[in-house]
GROMACS .gro file of C-alpha atoms in nm:
model
  198
    1MET     CA    1  -1.393   0.540   0.075
    2LEU     CA    2  -1.057   0.652  -0.087
    3LEU     CA    3  -0.712   0.577   0.091
    4GLN     CA    4  -0.431   0.725  -0.063
    5ILE     CA    5  -0.178   0.452  -0.076
    6ASP     CA    6   0.210   0.462  -0.155
    7GLY     CA    7   0.596   0.499  -0.071
    8SER     CA    8   0.849   0.713   0.013
    9ARG     CA    9   1.229   0.622   0.039
   10HIS     CA   10   1.426   0.823   0.323
   11ASP     CA   11   1.749   0.847   0.494
   12TRP     CA   12   1.471   0.743   0.821
   13LEU     CA   13   1.757   0.532   1.060
   14GLU     CA   14   2.017   0.929   0.974
   15GLY     CA   15   2.206   0.699   0.908
   16ARG     CA   16   2.174   0.411   1.146
   17GLY     CA   17   2.113   0.232   0.916
   18ALA     CA   18   2.043   0.145   0.562
   19TYR     CA   19   1.765   0.283   0.385
   20LEU     CA   20   1.440   0.249   0.402
   21THR     CA   21   1.116   0.207   0.240
   22LEU     CA   22   0.793   0.352   0.476
   23ILE     CA   23   0.467   0.254   0.272
   24GLY     CA   24   0.129   0.328   0.376
   25ALA     CA   25  -0.221   0.473   0.358
   26ILE     CA   26  -0.361   0.736   0.475
   27ASP     CA   27  -0.744   0.836   0.456
   28ASP     CA   28  -0.889   1.043   0.250
   29ALA     CA   29  -1.174   1.186   0.438
   30THR     CA   30  -1.031   1.206   0.801
   31GLY     CA   31  -0.618   1.172   0.736
   32LYS     CA   32  -0.626   0.878   1.005
   33VAL     CA   33  -0.335   0.653   0.890
   34PRO     CA   34  -0.428   0.327   0.880
   35TYR     CA   35  -0.219   0.184   0.883
   36ALA     CA   36   0.173   0.129   0.752
   37LEU     CA   37   0.513   0.006   0.762
   38PHE     CA   38   0.886   0.047   0.651
   39ARG     CA   39   1.085  -0.208   0.381
   40GLU     CA   40   1.384  -0.222   0.280
   41GLN     CA   41   1.233  -0.115  -0.100
   42GLU     CA   42   0.892   0.018  -0.237
   43ASP     CA   43   0.769  -0.386  -0.375
   44ALA     CA   44   0.466  -0.503  -0.422
   45GLN     CA   45   0.478  -0.808  -0.065
   46GLY     CA   46   0.506  -0.485   0.152
   47TYR     CA   47   0.210  -0.318  -0.005
   48PHE     CA   48  -0.002  -0.686   0.028
   49LEU     CA   49   0.120  -0.656   0.372
   50MET     CA   50   0.003  -0.271   0.404
   51LEU     CA   51  -0.414  -0.381   0.252
   52HIS     CA   52  -0.402  -0.696   0.433
   53GLN     CA   53  -0.375  -0.473   0.770
   54ILE     CA   54  -0.666  -0.240   0.669
   55VAL     CA   55  -0.912  -0.575   0.576
   56ASP     CA   56  -0.815  -0.690   0.887
   57SER     CA   57  -0.878  -0.416   1.140
   58CYS     CA   58  -1.098  -0.205   0.976
   59GLY     CA   59  -1.273  -0.300   0.618
   60ILE     CA   60  -1.241  -0.358   0.297
   61PRO     CA   61  -1.208   0.007   0.179
   62MET     CA   62  -1.444   0.156  -0.163
   63ALA     CA   63  -1.055   0.307  -0.435
   64LEU     CA   64  -0.699   0.320  -0.354
   65TYR     CA   65  -0.580   0.689  -0.543
   66HIS     CA   66  -0.238   0.596  -0.591
   67ASP     CA   67   0.101   0.680  -0.811
   68ARG     CA   68   0.158   0.508  -1.203
   69HIS     CA   69   0.414   0.273  -0.986
   70GLY     CA   70   0.513  -0.096  -1.212
   71ILE     CA   71   0.326  -0.256  -0.898
   72PHE     CA   72   0.005  -0.086  -0.994
   73GLU     CA   73  -0.052  -0.067  -1.373
   74HIS     CA   74   0.218  -0.156  -1.638
   75SER     CA   75   0.328   0.072  -1.800
   76LYS     CA   76   0.139   0.177  -2.120
   77ARG     CA   77   0.522   0.109  -2.309
   78GLU     CA   78   0.498  -0.252  -2.272
   79PRO     CA   79   0.422  -0.322  -2.559
   80GLU     CA   80   0.048  -0.584  -2.503
   81THR     CA   81  -0.005  -0.971  -2.549
   82LEU     CA   82  -0.194  -1.084  -2.817
   83GLU     CA   83  -0.336  -1.224  -2.566
   84GLU     CA   84  -0.376  -0.869  -2.443
   85GLU     CA   85  -0.460  -0.774  -2.740
   86LEU     CA   86  -0.770  -0.976  -2.824
   87GLU     CA   87  -0.897  -0.902  -2.445
   88GLY     CA   88  -0.912  -0.541  -2.516
   89ARG     CA   89  -0.772  -0.434  -2.183
   90LYS     CA   90  -0.383  -0.584  -2.009
   91LYS     CA   91  -0.331  -0.811  -1.813
   92PRO     CA   92  -0.317  -0.656  -1.427
   93THR     CA   93  -0.034  -0.666  -1.188
   94GLN     CA   94  -0.063  -0.891  -0.868
   95PHE     CA   95  -0.142  -0.603  -0.668
   96GLY     CA   96  -0.428  -0.482  -0.923
   97ARG     CA   97  -0.563  -0.833  -0.961
   98LEU     CA   98  -0.606  -0.825  -0.580
   99MET     CA   99  -0.761  -0.500  -0.596
  100GLU     CA  100  -1.063  -0.651  -0.880
  101GLU     CA  101  -1.141  -0.925  -0.646
  102LEU     CA  102  -1.181  -0.709  -0.332
  103GLY     CA  103  -1.347  -0.459  -0.516
  104ILE     CA  104  -1.107  -0.175  -0.468
  105ALA     CA  105  -1.163   0.053  -0.686
  106SER     CA  106  -0.798   0.198  -0.870
  107ILE     CA  107  -0.712   0.538  -0.879
  108PRO     CA  108  -0.377   0.596  -1.087
  109SER     CA  109  -0.303   1.010  -1.028
  110TYR     CA  110   0.005   1.165  -1.239
  111SER     CA  111   0.120   1.416  -1.092
  112PRO     CA  112   0.264   1.427  -0.714
  113GLN     CA  113   0.042   1.735  -0.580
  114ALA     CA  114  -0.268   1.598  -0.718
  115ARG     CA  115  -0.173   1.273  -0.442
  116GLY     CA  116  -0.128   1.673  -0.164
  117ARG     CA  117  -0.283   1.436   0.131
  118ILE     CA  118  -0.016   1.126   0.214
  119GLU     CA  119   0.291   1.343  -0.031
  120ARG     CA  120   0.218   1.614   0.333
  121LEU     CA  121   0.220   1.288   0.571
  122TRP     CA  122   0.531   1.227   0.446
  123GLY     CA  123   0.683   1.547   0.471
  124THR     CA  124   0.572   1.515   0.823
  125PHE     CA  125   0.737   1.191   0.961
  126GLN     CA  126   1.060   1.306   0.751
  127ASP     CA  127   1.029   1.563   1.020
  128ARG     CA  128   0.884   1.449   1.386
  129LEU     CA  129   0.855   0.970   1.250
  130VAL     CA  130   1.316   1.027   1.169
  131SER     CA  131   1.293   1.223   1.524
  132GLU     CA  132   1.098   0.924   1.691
  133LEU     CA  133   1.361   0.710   1.534
  134ARG     CA  134   1.617   0.918   1.649
  135LEU     CA  135   1.482   0.851   2.046
  136ALA     CA  136   1.463   0.494   1.981
  137HIS     CA  137   1.827   0.499   1.882
  138ALA     CA  138   1.651   0.256   1.589
  139ARG     CA  139   1.948   0.120   1.398
  140SER     CA  140   1.695  -0.126   1.191
  141LEU     CA  141   1.450  -0.267   1.044
  142LYS     CA  142   1.249  -0.458   1.287
  143GLU     CA  143   1.363  -0.179   1.536
  144ALA     CA  144   1.198   0.140   1.305
  145ASN     CA  145   0.861  -0.069   1.221
  146GLN     CA  146   0.841  -0.082   1.659
  147VAL     CA  147   0.861   0.282   1.620
  148LEU     CA  148   0.626   0.315   1.371
  149TRP     CA  149   0.420   0.101   1.576
  150ASP     CA  150   0.420   0.263   1.853
  151PHE     CA  151   0.407   0.648   1.717
  152LEU     CA  152   0.127   0.590   1.453
  153PRO     CA  153  -0.170   0.588   1.720
  154ARG     CA  154  -0.006   0.897   1.855
  155TYR     CA  155  -0.022   1.055   1.547
  156ASN     CA  156  -0.351   0.984   1.487
  157LYS     CA  157  -0.508   1.050   1.828
  158ARG     CA  158  -0.347   1.450   1.712
  159PHE     CA  159  -0.410   1.468   1.403
  160VAL     CA  160  -0.759   1.306   1.298
  161VAL     CA  161  -1.043   1.496   1.198
  162SER     CA  162  -1.391   1.371   1.177
  163ALA     CA  163  -1.549   1.301   0.797
  164VAL     CA  164  -1.812   1.511   0.668
  165GLN     CA  165  -2.058   1.209   0.633
  166LEU     CA  166  -2.049   0.988   0.944
  167GLY     CA  167  -2.071   0.576   0.971
  168SER     CA  168  -1.772   0.371   0.789
  169ALA     CA  169  -1.724   0.360   0.428
  170PHE     CA  170  -1.522  -0.029   0.457
  171ARG     CA  171  -1.678  -0.248   0.322
  172GLN     CA  172  -1.654  -0.550   0.597
  173PRO     CA  173  -1.586  -0.891   0.410
  174GLU     CA  174  -1.824  -1.176   0.278
  175GLU     CA  175  -1.908  -1.442   0.513
  176GLY     CA  176  -1.635  -1.712   0.450
  177PHE     CA  177  -1.325  -1.514   0.309
  178ASN     CA  178  -1.052  -1.642   0.300
  179PRO     CA  179  -0.764  -1.379   0.301
  180ASP     CA  180  -0.496  -1.650   0.179
  181GLY     CA  181  -0.664  -1.717  -0.101
  182VAL     CA  182  -0.640  -1.343  -0.205
  183PHE     CA  183  -0.359  -1.220  -0.069
  184CYS     CA  184  -0.069  -1.410  -0.228
  185PHE     CA  185   0.075  -1.354  -0.546
  186LYS     CA  186  -0.076  -1.580  -0.852
  187TYR     CA  187   0.086  -1.734  -1.150
  188HIS     CA  188  -0.053  -1.907  -1.461
  189ARG     CA  189   0.177  -2.218  -1.529
  190VAL     CA  190   0.157  -2.462  -1.833
  191VAL     CA  191   0.261  -2.795  -1.835
  192GLY     CA  192   0.468  -2.893  -2.090
  193THR     CA  193   0.421  -3.210  -2.254
  194ASP     CA  194   0.687  -3.315  -2.158
  195ASN     CA  195   0.605  -3.280  -1.756
  196VAL     CA  196   0.821  -2.960  -1.740
  197VAL     CA  197   0.570  -2.715  -1.556
  198ARG     CA  198   0.651  -2.355  -1.788
   0.00000   0.00000   0.00000
């Protein structure tokens, strides 16, 4: 199961409120949008929330196809730390660590054309969803998310196609899986001799 994920910053509320970023995922095989949400900006926490909902409702996807945003991977221009040089690889970002812990393959794309399915979805949503938001007189982030979550089931019912291969490609989490221990930010800290946490 390959999900394409991305964020789209746009004037979703057409001047009735602040610019918002829509963070979402689309199933590459069926065109289903398993989850999406509006955020004030494209941030790691938004992607954490989105993936948490997808894992809860569908299971763990095999792979995520994404752009090379700093949320997903470090810039090649950033110098490696000594620790990273010795290890032979860069430390993952918080979201990269989350994907590793869940066993999700990370596939970076190198052009918008390669992410065609999700880019077309944003084009569709910037037409259809904007109209829905206008009809609902949505003016805030909370109202926009309510409209979005009412819109998604109708969108999926109308546009989802059957996958070529039957069966789910999502893996179910192992028994005893603790989402709170995975869907969180983890930092390496050191306590100095003066008892100060650094």
